[in-house]
Amino acid sequence: MLDKTKERILNAVQKPGRYTGGELNSVVKDKNAVDLRYAFCFPDTYEIGMSHLGLKILYSLVNARADAWCERVFAPWTDMEEQMRKYGVPLYALESGDPIRDFDLIGFTLQYELSYSNMLNMLDLAGLPVRATDRTELLPIVAAGGPCVCNAEPVHAFVDLCMLGEGEEVTNELIDLLIEHKKKGSDKQTFLRAAAQIEGVYVPSLYDVSYNEDGTVQAVTPKDGAPKTVRKRIVSDLDTMFSPSDFVVPSIEVVHDRTTTEIFRGCIRGCRFCQAGFIYRPIREKSADVIDAQCRAVCESTGYDEISLCSLSSSDYTQMEPLIRKLISWTDDAKINIALPSLRADNFPKELMEKLAGVRRSSLTFAPEAGTQRLRDAINKNVTEEEVLQTASQAFAGGWTAVKLYFMLGLPTETDEDVQGIAALAQKVVDAYYANPDKPKGKSVTVSVSASTFVPKPFTPFQWEGQDDGETVLRKQALLRESIHTRKVSLSCHHADTSFLEAVFARGDRRLADVLESAWRKGCRFDGWDDQFRFDLWREAFDEAGVSMAFYANRRRSFDEVLPWDHLDYGVSKTYLQRENERAAESRTTPHCRIRCGGCGADKLNGGKCDARC
Amino acid sequence: MRAVRLWIKKEGRAKYISHLDMNRCFTRAVRRAGLALWYTEGFNPHPYLNFLTPLSLGQESDGEPLDIRIEDDMTDAQILRRMNDVLPEGITVVRVHDAVTKPAQIAFARYSIGIELPTAAAAQAFCEKARALLLRGELTAEKTGKQGKRKVVKQVRICDKVQSAAFRTEGQCVLLDAVLQAGGEPLNPALLTDALQKAIGTDGLVRIRRREFLTADMQSFS
């Protein structure tokens, strides 16, 4: 693994531990004893990628097979890239140190649009042509998965196929098929045509796209027997689903350095801006006993002292109280901390909060998303101001002194009053602290307001909406800043340009592939990193290609327009999304799925079953 | 509660794990090994675990002293076996005993240093020049440090901190056996090799391995 060249370049880069592998629980196999080698690529740094639960699940899942070996690959930081190019070291996998261009399957997980340029850069560093059509041999097959492939059109030219939805089953099916075709010596086209028959596999090259004169999509036409629509995959039963009993334990500190276990998939809330709330439906819960056993196993094999219970909305898990009781019965003695991310402000019992606070104090974050009730109704974030303030008060009484509040600017139907409402709500949280008789003595309160820019996403009720243009976003950010009158409230705003680019690619079509390649060739990579983001180069690339960014980001679509992702089926129906969009325009809420089923249609993915109806 | 000293060998890929990360790595390893660590009794209890001597990123060691405090009566042999069952590649516990001697007794450390140059002739030339440089006693290096939050550049008089340095060559490799100051303000051997390479004008691949710690009267520290 450590040859002289690698040693030399590792001596010259920051955090060499990112590039060495050899961590505890990493899997090393005999490469001659497996039929398939899989390079699981996360197109961002080691510290980000190693925090990702999906990677850990799929890594263990593939390595549980005797006939395949899955290794990890991350995007080298710019200093490492420079050294690799200087010494001609191709992108290698961490476990073996072997170049990934010799692997059979290269899979990228696309978690956010701003990592697309890294995918191209990694293919290039591997010594492979970035374009799928220039990779004419069967191997390696380049695949993509993750939430972004719900509209994979902007990257269609670079990947051979996409896996839609949850990967636990489709990954194994795809590996079986690739091994079969590798042994048969099939050509790439034969394999891709066969792969397109697997449910959940989307092969972009088997679809022709035509455009109208106004630039919108006219039609998407399948060929060579590919299905008309590709339906995403889900795992039916979470209790019996594969779940790793050990994780690779990073030797260097990563972002989420702890045990993570899912408690349920999907979300009952239906917040209209939230893509995750729709594309991961239907609701499926994992039982408390299974979670408890899995947490115990992972803590023992990793030595982690923190458990993170992962879901889109922790407090909607129906067995939370029994689960916490079970966990606390052994975590207390072992001095293990339990973290509950994605907690909603409206239904978290005080008793539970005290139980968690008893172990160790972590910070408290609420996401009211919008400043006024009117706008919260429009986006269907069914949280009232009273609920936010009441929960904050409880938290203050419990000893918390810092609260983070997340908001979005530029939501559909937003007015200046809504923007000012954010400052007003933050002020009320500050007031709630000082009104509290039990507040910790001699301590001040910190309310951190984070305001991101709304990005309309596919498969949400807002998929037809235009994003605010840059000027409007900046004006609203300034207005919000002016409206805050206390130093106890700190404000951080997202970069408007990054959200703009994200909006372009989120709802982009195939014509963005050329722009993406050109921007990457100009030097764009790590676009999600403020210190690396080169909006000037992106703008240059769009200008040279004669492609309008506003067409994709700021344009309001009509309901009858063919959307670039209409041939992909994520369960939720377009009529349901349209209905929700129309209710948003009237600032009307929709009750969550346990109060009344909204008829989104995702239950059809699970044979009509949905745990929201239990 | 018992104070135990573990001697940790660190080599191969593991040399790229930083000092801070070694702490984290051992906190977890001790948990996996099932050792009942003694926790500090402060507001935010944490396990007592202390590497006596930081080792620079990229350097190997035959034995780094790590002091821990345990609650149960596990024997030294049990601790050694249990720990080695759960440690990542390249990190091994080589010795375990009661922590008796004080870390302040550490005065020097002995290093084996290799510098790989393009040719055997270059290696021989390097040795001669390096000996002369050290004899003259003028070798200095710049070291960036912190004064509070401010970054400052300090001049380090390297020769003052070199107790002994024996050069020889093996093919195109310069092999240096050096005893450097490790107590007070220790000398990082990388500063020495950087200064030598800079003065001589070479850019060889450097490998550094810490061999042992010595007391002021040149006895092995344990």
Short mmCIF file of N, CA, C and O in Angstrom, two decimals, chain B residues 67-168:
data_model
loop_
_atom_site.label_atom_id
_atom_site.label_comp_id
_atom_site.label_asym_id
_atom_site.label_seq_id
_atom_site.Cartn_x
_atom_site.Cartn_y
_atom_site.Cartn_z
N ASP B 67 0.02 6.66 29.30
CA ASP B 67 -0.44 6.38 30.66
C ASP B 67 -1.97 6.36 30.71
O ASP B 67 -2.62 7.27 30.20
N ILE B 68 -2.51 5.32 31.32
CA ILE B 68 -3.96 5.28 31.54
C ILE B 68 -4.21 4.93 33.00
O ILE B 68 -3.30 4.49 33.70
N ARG B 69 -5.44 5.12 33.44
CA ARG B 69 -5.80 4.69 34.79
C ARG B 69 -6.99 3.77 34.70
O ARG B 69 -7.98 4.10 34.05
N ILE B 70 -6.87 2.60 35.30
CA ILE B 70 -7.97 1.65 35.20
C ILE B 70 -8.55 1.33 36.57
O ILE B 70 -7.88 1.44 37.59
N GLU B 71 -9.81 0.91 36.53
CA GLU B 71 -10.55 0.66 37.76
C GLU B 71 -10.48 -0.79 38.21
O GLU B 71 -10.57 -1.08 39.38
N ASP B 72 -10.36 -1.73 37.26
CA ASP B 72 -10.43 -3.13 37.67
C ASP B 72 -9.03 -3.72 37.84
O ASP B 72 -8.02 -3.05 37.65
N ASP B 73 -8.97 -4.99 38.20
CA ASP B 73 -7.68 -5.58 38.53
C ASP B 73 -7.16 -6.47 37.41
O ASP B 73 -6.62 -7.54 37.63
N MET B 74 -7.33 -6.03 36.20
CA MET B 74 -6.83 -6.77 35.06
C MET B 74 -5.28 -6.80 35.12
O MET B 74 -4.66 -5.80 35.47
N THR B 75 -4.70 -7.94 34.76
CA THR B 75 -3.23 -8.02 34.81
C THR B 75 -2.63 -7.33 33.59
O THR B 75 -3.31 -7.08 32.59
N ASP B 76 -1.34 -7.04 33.68
CA ASP B 76 -0.64 -6.40 32.57
C ASP B 76 -0.75 -7.23 31.30
O ASP B 76 -0.96 -6.72 30.20
N ALA B 77 -0.61 -8.56 31.47
CA ALA B 77 -0.66 -9.46 30.31
C ALA B 77 -2.04 -9.43 29.66
O ALA B 77 -2.17 -9.44 28.43
N GLN B 78 -3.08 -9.36 30.51
CA GLN B 78 -4.45 -9.30 29.97
C GLN B 78 -4.67 -8.01 29.18
O GLN B 78 -5.26 -8.01 28.10
N ILE B 79 -4.19 -6.92 29.75
CA ILE B 79 -4.35 -5.63 29.08
C ILE B 79 -3.68 -5.68 27.71
O ILE B 79 -4.26 -5.31 26.69
N LEU B 80 -2.45 -6.20 27.68
CA LEU B 80 -1.69 -6.26 26.43
C LEU B 80 -2.43 -7.08 25.37
O LEU B 80 -2.60 -6.64 24.23
N ARG B 81 -2.93 -8.24 25.80
CA ARG B 81 -3.59 -9.11 24.82
C ARG B 81 -4.90 -8.48 24.33
O ARG B 81 -5.17 -8.40 23.15
N ARG B 82 -5.69 -8.00 25.28
CA ARG B 82 -6.99 -7.42 24.90
C ARG B 82 -6.83 -6.22 23.98
O ARG B 82 -7.58 -6.04 23.03
N MET B 83 -5.86 -5.38 24.28
CA MET B 83 -5.66 -4.20 23.45
C MET B 83 -5.22 -4.60 22.04
O MET B 83 -5.72 -4.09 21.06
N ASN B 84 -4.29 -5.53 21.96
CA ASN B 84 -3.79 -5.90 20.64
C ASN B 84 -4.84 -6.61 19.79
O ASN B 84 -4.73 -6.64 18.57
N ASP B 85 -5.87 -7.14 20.43
CA ASP B 85 -6.97 -7.74 19.67
C ASP B 85 -7.81 -6.69 18.94
O ASP B 85 -8.50 -7.00 17.99
N VAL B 86 -7.78 -5.46 19.41
CA VAL B 86 -8.75 -4.47 18.88
C VAL B 86 -8.09 -3.26 18.24
O VAL B 86 -8.78 -2.34 17.82
N LEU B 87 -6.75 -3.24 18.16
CA LEU B 87 -6.10 -2.06 17.61
C LEU B 87 -6.03 -2.12 16.08
O LEU B 87 -5.94 -3.20 15.50
N PRO B 88 -6.08 -0.95 15.43
CA PRO B 88 -5.98 -0.95 13.97
C PRO B 88 -4.57 -1.31 13.49
O PRO B 88 -3.61 -1.31 14.27
N GLU B 89 -4.51 -1.61 12.22
CA GLU B 89 -3.25 -1.99 11.57
C GLU B 89 -2.12 -1.00 11.89
O GLU B 89 -2.33 0.21 11.85
N GLY B 90 -0.96 -1.53 12.22
CA GLY B 90 0.20 -0.66 12.41
C GLY B 90 0.40 -0.16 13.83
O GLY B 90 1.39 0.48 14.13
N ILE B 91 -0.59 -0.41 14.70
CA ILE B 91 -0.47 0.04 16.09
C ILE B 91 -0.50 -1.18 17.00
O ILE B 91 -1.44 -1.96 16.94
N THR B 92 0.53 -1.35 17.83
CA THR B 92 0.60 -2.50 18.73
C THR B 92 1.06 -2.05 20.12
O THR B 92 1.87 -1.14 20.23
N VAL B 93 0.51 -2.72 21.12
CA VAL B 93 1.02 -2.51 22.46
C VAL B 93 2.16 -3.51 22.66
O VAL B 93 1.97 -4.71 22.49
N VAL B 94 3.38 -3.02 23.00
CA VAL B 94 4.51 -3.94 23.11
C VAL B 94 4.85 -4.27 24.56
O VAL B 94 5.49 -5.27 24.84
N ARG B 95 4.43 -3.43 25.50
CA ARG B 95 4.80 -3.64 26.88
C ARG B 95 3.78 -2.94 27.77
O ARG B 95 3.25 -1.88 27.41
N VAL B 96 3.48 -3.52 28.92
CA VAL B 96 2.57 -2.90 29.88
C VAL B 96 3.17 -3.04 31.28
O VAL B 96 3.66 -4.11 31.63
N HIS B 97 3.18 -1.97 32.04
CA HIS B 97 3.63 -2.08 33.43
C HIS B 97 3.06 -0.92 34.23
O HIS B 97 2.47 0.02 33.67
N ASP B 98 3.23 -0.96 35.54
CA ASP B 98 2.77 0.14 36.37
C ASP B 98 3.49 1.42 35.98
O ASP B 98 4.69 1.39 35.71
N ALA B 99 2.76 2.53 35.97
CA ALA B 99 3.39 3.81 35.65
C ALA B 99 4.05 4.33 36.92
O ALA B 99 3.38 4.81 37.83
N VAL B 100 5.35 4.18 37.00
CA VAL B 100 6.07 4.58 38.21
C VAL B 100 6.90 5.84 37.96
O VAL B 100 6.71 6.87 38.59
N THR B 101 7.79 5.75 36.99
CA THR B 101 8.69 6.87 36.73
C THR B 101 7.92 8.07 36.20
O THR B 101 6.90 7.94 35.53
N LYS B 102 8.47 9.25 36.48
CA LYS B 102 7.80 10.48 36.06
C LYS B 102 8.21 10.86 34.63
O LYS B 102 9.39 10.76 34.30
N PRO B 103 7.26 11.31 33.84
CA PRO B 103 7.58 11.71 32.47
C PRO B 103 8.68 12.78 32.41
O PRO B 103 9.40 12.86 31.43
N ALA B 104 8.80 13.56 33.49
CA ALA B 104 9.80 14.63 33.49
C ALA B 104 11.22 14.09 33.42
O ALA B 104 12.16 14.83 33.12
N GLN B 105 11.37 12.80 33.69
CA GLN B 105 12.72 12.21 33.61
C GLN B 105 13.20 12.02 32.17
O GLN B 105 14.37 11.74 31.93
N ILE B 106 12.26 12.13 31.23
CA ILE B 106 12.67 11.99 29.83
C ILE B 106 13.52 13.19 29.43
O ILE B 106 13.09 14.33 29.55
N ALA B 107 14.75 12.92 28.98
CA ALA B 107 15.63 14.02 28.58
C ALA B 107 15.97 13.95 27.10
O ALA B 107 16.07 14.97 26.42
N PHE B 108 16.13 12.72 26.58
CA PHE B 108 16.52 12.57 25.18
C PHE B 108 15.71 11.46 24.52
O PHE B 108 15.10 10.63 25.19
N ALA B 109 15.73 11.48 23.20
CA ALA B 109 15.15 10.38 22.45
C ALA B 109 16.12 9.97 21.36
O ALA B 109 16.82 10.82 20.81
N ARG B 110 16.18 8.67 21.11
CA ARG B 110 17.07 8.19 20.06
C ARG B 110 16.25 7.86 18.81
O ARG B 110 15.18 7.26 18.92
N TYR B 111 16.75 8.30 17.68
CA TYR B 111 16.03 8.12 16.43
C TYR B 111 16.89 7.38 15.41
O TYR B 111 18.11 7.58 15.37
N SER B 112 16.24 6.57 14.57
CA SER B 112 16.87 6.07 13.35
C SER B 112 16.26 6.85 12.20
O SER B 112 15.04 6.86 12.04
N ILE B 113 17.12 7.48 11.41
CA ILE B 113 16.61 8.32 10.34
C ILE B 113 17.21 7.86 9.03
O ILE B 113 18.42 7.58 8.95
N GLY B 114 16.39 7.73 8.02
CA GLY B 114 16.88 7.36 6.69
C GLY B 114 16.58 8.48 5.71
O GLY B 114 15.48 9.05 5.73
N ILE B 115 17.55 8.83 4.89
CA ILE B 115 17.31 9.81 3.84
C ILE B 115 17.72 9.17 2.52
O ILE B 115 18.88 8.81 2.33
N GLU B 116 16.73 8.98 1.64
CA GLU B 116 17.01 8.28 0.40
C GLU B 116 17.37 9.28 -0.69
O GLU B 116 16.56 10.16 -1.01
N LEU B 117 18.56 9.17 -1.24
CA LEU B 117 19.02 10.10 -2.26
C LEU B 117 19.15 9.38 -3.60
O LEU B 117 19.10 8.16 -3.65
N PRO B 118 19.33 10.13 -4.69
CA PRO B 118 19.32 9.50 -6.01
C PRO B 118 20.46 8.48 -6.21
O PRO B 118 20.26 7.47 -6.88
N THR B 119 21.65 8.75 -5.67
CA THR B 119 22.77 7.85 -5.92
C THR B 119 23.56 7.59 -4.64
O THR B 119 23.43 8.33 -3.66
N ALA B 120 24.40 6.54 -4.69
CA ALA B 120 25.26 6.24 -3.54
C ALA B 120 26.27 7.35 -3.32
O ALA B 120 26.60 7.70 -2.18
N ALA B 121 26.74 7.92 -4.41
CA ALA B 121 27.72 9.01 -4.30
C ALA B 121 27.10 10.21 -3.60
O ALA B 121 27.72 10.84 -2.72
N ALA B 122 25.86 10.51 -3.95
CA ALA B 122 25.16 11.63 -3.32
C ALA B 122 25.00 11.37 -1.83
O ALA B 122 25.15 12.28 -1.00
N ALA B 123 24.74 10.11 -1.49
CA ALA B 123 24.58 9.76 -0.08
C ALA B 123 25.88 9.98 0.68
O ALA B 123 25.88 10.52 1.79
N GLN B 124 27.01 9.56 0.07
CA GLN B 124 28.30 9.73 0.74
C GLN B 124 28.64 11.21 0.91
O GLN B 124 29.09 11.65 1.98
N ALA B 125 28.39 11.97 -0.15
CA ALA B 125 28.66 13.41 -0.09
C ALA B 125 27.82 14.05 1.01
O ALA B 125 28.29 14.90 1.77
N PHE B 126 26.57 13.60 1.08
CA PHE B 126 25.66 14.14 2.10
C PHE B 126 26.24 13.92 3.50
O PHE B 126 26.26 14.83 4.33
N CYS B 127 26.69 12.70 3.75
CA CYS B 127 27.23 12.36 5.07
C CYS B 127 28.37 13.31 5.46
O CYS B 127 28.40 13.86 6.57
N GLU B 128 29.29 13.49 4.52
CA GLU B 128 30.44 14.35 4.82
C GLU B 128 30.00 15.77 5.15
O GLU B 128 30.42 16.36 6.14
N LYS B 129 29.14 16.29 4.28
CA LYS B 129 28.70 17.68 4.49
C LYS B 129 27.91 17.81 5.80
O LYS B 129 28.07 18.79 6.53
N ALA B 130 27.08 16.80 6.08
CA ALA B 130 26.25 16.86 7.28
C ALA B 130 27.12 16.85 8.54
O ALA B 130 26.89 17.62 9.48
N ARG B 131 28.13 15.98 8.53
CA ARG B 131 29.05 15.93 9.69
C ARG B 131 29.69 17.29 9.92
O ARG B 131 29.74 17.80 11.04
N ALA B 132 30.17 17.88 8.82
CA ALA B 132 30.84 19.18 8.92
C ALA B 132 29.89 20.25 9.46
O ALA B 132 30.24 21.04 10.34
N LEU B 133 28.68 20.23 8.94
CA LEU B 133 27.68 21.22 9.38
C LEU B 133 27.43 21.12 10.88
O LEU B 133 27.35 22.13 11.59
N LEU B 134 27.29 19.87 11.35
CA LEU B 134 27.00 19.69 12.78
C LEU B 134 28.21 20.07 13.63
O LEU B 134 28.05 20.62 14.71
N LEU B 135 29.42 19.78 13.13
CA LEU B 135 30.63 20.13 13.86
C LEU B 135 30.74 21.65 14.03
O LEU B 135 31.07 22.16 15.09
N ARG B 136 30.42 22.34 12.94
CA ARG B 136 30.51 23.80 12.98
C ARG B 136 29.50 24.39 13.97
O ARG B 136 29.68 25.47 14.50
N GLY B 137 28.41 23.65 14.18
CA GLY B 137 27.46 24.04 15.22
C GLY B 137 26.61 25.26 14.88
O GLY B 137 26.13 25.95 15.77
N GLU B 138 26.44 25.52 13.61
CA GLU B 138 25.70 26.74 13.25
C GLU B 138 24.30 26.47 12.70
O GLU B 138 23.60 27.40 12.34
N LEU B 139 23.96 25.20 12.63
CA LEU B 139 22.69 24.85 11.97
C LEU B 139 21.49 25.42 12.74
O LEU B 139 21.34 25.20 13.93
N THR B 140 20.66 26.17 12.04
CA THR B 140 19.44 26.69 12.67
C THR B 140 18.24 26.37 11.80
O THR B 140 18.38 26.06 10.61
N ALA B 141 17.08 26.44 12.40
CA ALA B 141 15.86 26.23 11.63
C ALA B 141 14.80 27.20 12.15
O ALA B 141 14.89 27.69 13.27
N GLU B 142 13.86 27.48 11.28
CA GLU B 142 12.74 28.33 11.70
C GLU B 142 11.59 27.44 12.11
O GLU B 142 11.28 26.46 11.44
N LYS B 143 10.99 27.79 13.20
CA LYS B 143 9.88 26.99 13.68
C LYS B 143 8.71 27.94 13.94
O LYS B 143 8.88 28.94 14.64
N THR B 144 7.56 27.63 13.37
CA THR B 144 6.41 28.49 13.64
C THR B 144 5.72 27.98 14.89
O THR B 144 5.47 26.79 15.05
N GLY B 145 5.47 28.89 15.77
CA GLY B 145 4.77 28.51 16.99
C GLY B 145 3.66 29.50 17.26
O GLY B 145 3.39 30.38 16.44
N LYS B 146 3.02 29.34 18.38
CA LYS B 146 1.93 30.25 18.71
C LYS B 146 2.19 30.92 20.04
O LYS B 146 2.66 30.29 20.99
N GLN B 147 1.94 32.22 20.08
CA GLN B 147 1.95 32.92 21.35
C GLN B 147 0.52 33.41 21.55
O GLN B 147 0.10 34.36 20.91
N GLY B 148 -0.22 32.70 22.36
CA GLY B 148 -1.64 32.98 22.41
C GLY B 148 -2.24 32.61 21.06
O GLY B 148 -2.04 31.50 20.58
N LYS B 149 -2.89 33.57 20.43
CA LYS B 149 -3.46 33.27 19.12
C LYS B 149 -2.53 33.72 17.99
O LYS B 149 -2.72 33.40 16.84
N ARG B 150 -1.51 34.51 18.38
CA ARG B 150 -0.61 35.06 17.39
C ARG B 150 0.36 33.99 16.89
O ARG B 150 0.86 33.19 17.65
N LYS B 151 0.63 34.00 15.61
CA LYS B 151 1.63 33.08 15.09
C LYS B 151 2.98 33.76 15.12
O LYS B 151 3.12 34.91 14.72
N VAL B 152 3.98 33.05 15.63
CA VAL B 152 5.32 33.64 15.68
C VAL B 152 6.31 32.66 15.06
O VAL B 152 6.10 31.46 15.05
N VAL B 153 7.39 33.21 14.52
CA VAL B 153 8.45 32.38 13.98
C VAL B 153 9.63 32.44 14.92
O VAL B 153 10.10 33.52 15.29
N LYS B 154 10.04 31.24 15.35
CA LYS B 154 11.17 31.20 16.28
C LYS B 154 12.39 30.60 15.59
O LYS B 154 12.25 29.71 14.75
N GLN B 155 13.57 31.10 15.94
CA GLN B 155 14.80 30.50 15.45
C GLN B 155 15.21 29.40 16.43
O GLN B 155 15.30 29.64 17.63
N VAL B 156 15.42 28.21 15.90
CA VAL B 156 15.85 27.12 16.76
C VAL B 156 17.32 26.83 16.45
O VAL B 156 17.69 26.62 15.30
N ARG B 157 18.16 26.85 17.50
CA ARG B 157 19.57 26.48 17.32
C ARG B 157 19.66 24.96 17.44
O ARG B 157 19.68 24.40 18.52
N ILE B 158 19.64 24.32 16.28
CA ILE B 158 19.50 22.87 16.24
C ILE B 158 20.65 22.16 16.95
O ILE B 158 20.44 21.24 17.75
N CYS B 159 21.89 22.63 16.70
CA CYS B 159 23.05 21.90 17.21
C CYS B 159 23.05 21.79 18.73
O CYS B 159 23.54 20.82 19.30
N ASP B 160 22.46 22.81 19.38
CA ASP B 160 22.41 22.77 20.84
C ASP B 160 21.59 21.59 21.35
O ASP B 160 21.72 21.18 22.50
N LYS B 161 20.70 21.11 20.49
CA LYS B 161 19.78 20.07 20.94
C LYS B 161 20.17 18.69 20.41
O LYS B 161 19.46 17.72 20.63
N VAL B 162 21.26 18.63 19.66
CA VAL B 162 21.71 17.34 19.15
C VAL B 162 22.75 16.78 20.11
O VAL B 162 23.84 17.33 20.25
N GLN B 163 22.42 15.70 20.78
CA GLN B 163 23.35 15.11 21.74
C GLN B 163 24.41 14.31 21.00
O GLN B 163 25.59 14.40 21.29
N SER B 164 23.97 13.51 20.02
CA SER B 164 24.93 12.78 19.19
C SER B 164 24.28 12.48 17.85
O SER B 164 23.04 12.41 17.75
N ALA B 165 25.11 12.35 16.83
CA ALA B 165 24.59 12.04 15.50
C ALA B 165 25.64 11.24 14.74
O ALA B 165 26.74 11.73 14.52
N ALA B 166 25.31 10.01 14.40
CA ALA B 166 26.25 9.15 13.68
C ALA B 166 25.71 8.85 12.29
O ALA B 166 24.60 8.33 12.16
N PHE B 167 26.49 9.24 11.27
CA PHE B 167 26.05 9.03 9.89
C PHE B 167 26.75 7.84 9.28
O PHE B 167 27.93 7.61 9.53
N ARG B 168 26.04 7.10 8.44
CA ARG B 168 26.68 6.13 7.55
C ARG B 168 25.80 6.00 6.32
O ARG B 168 24.69 6.57 6.28
#
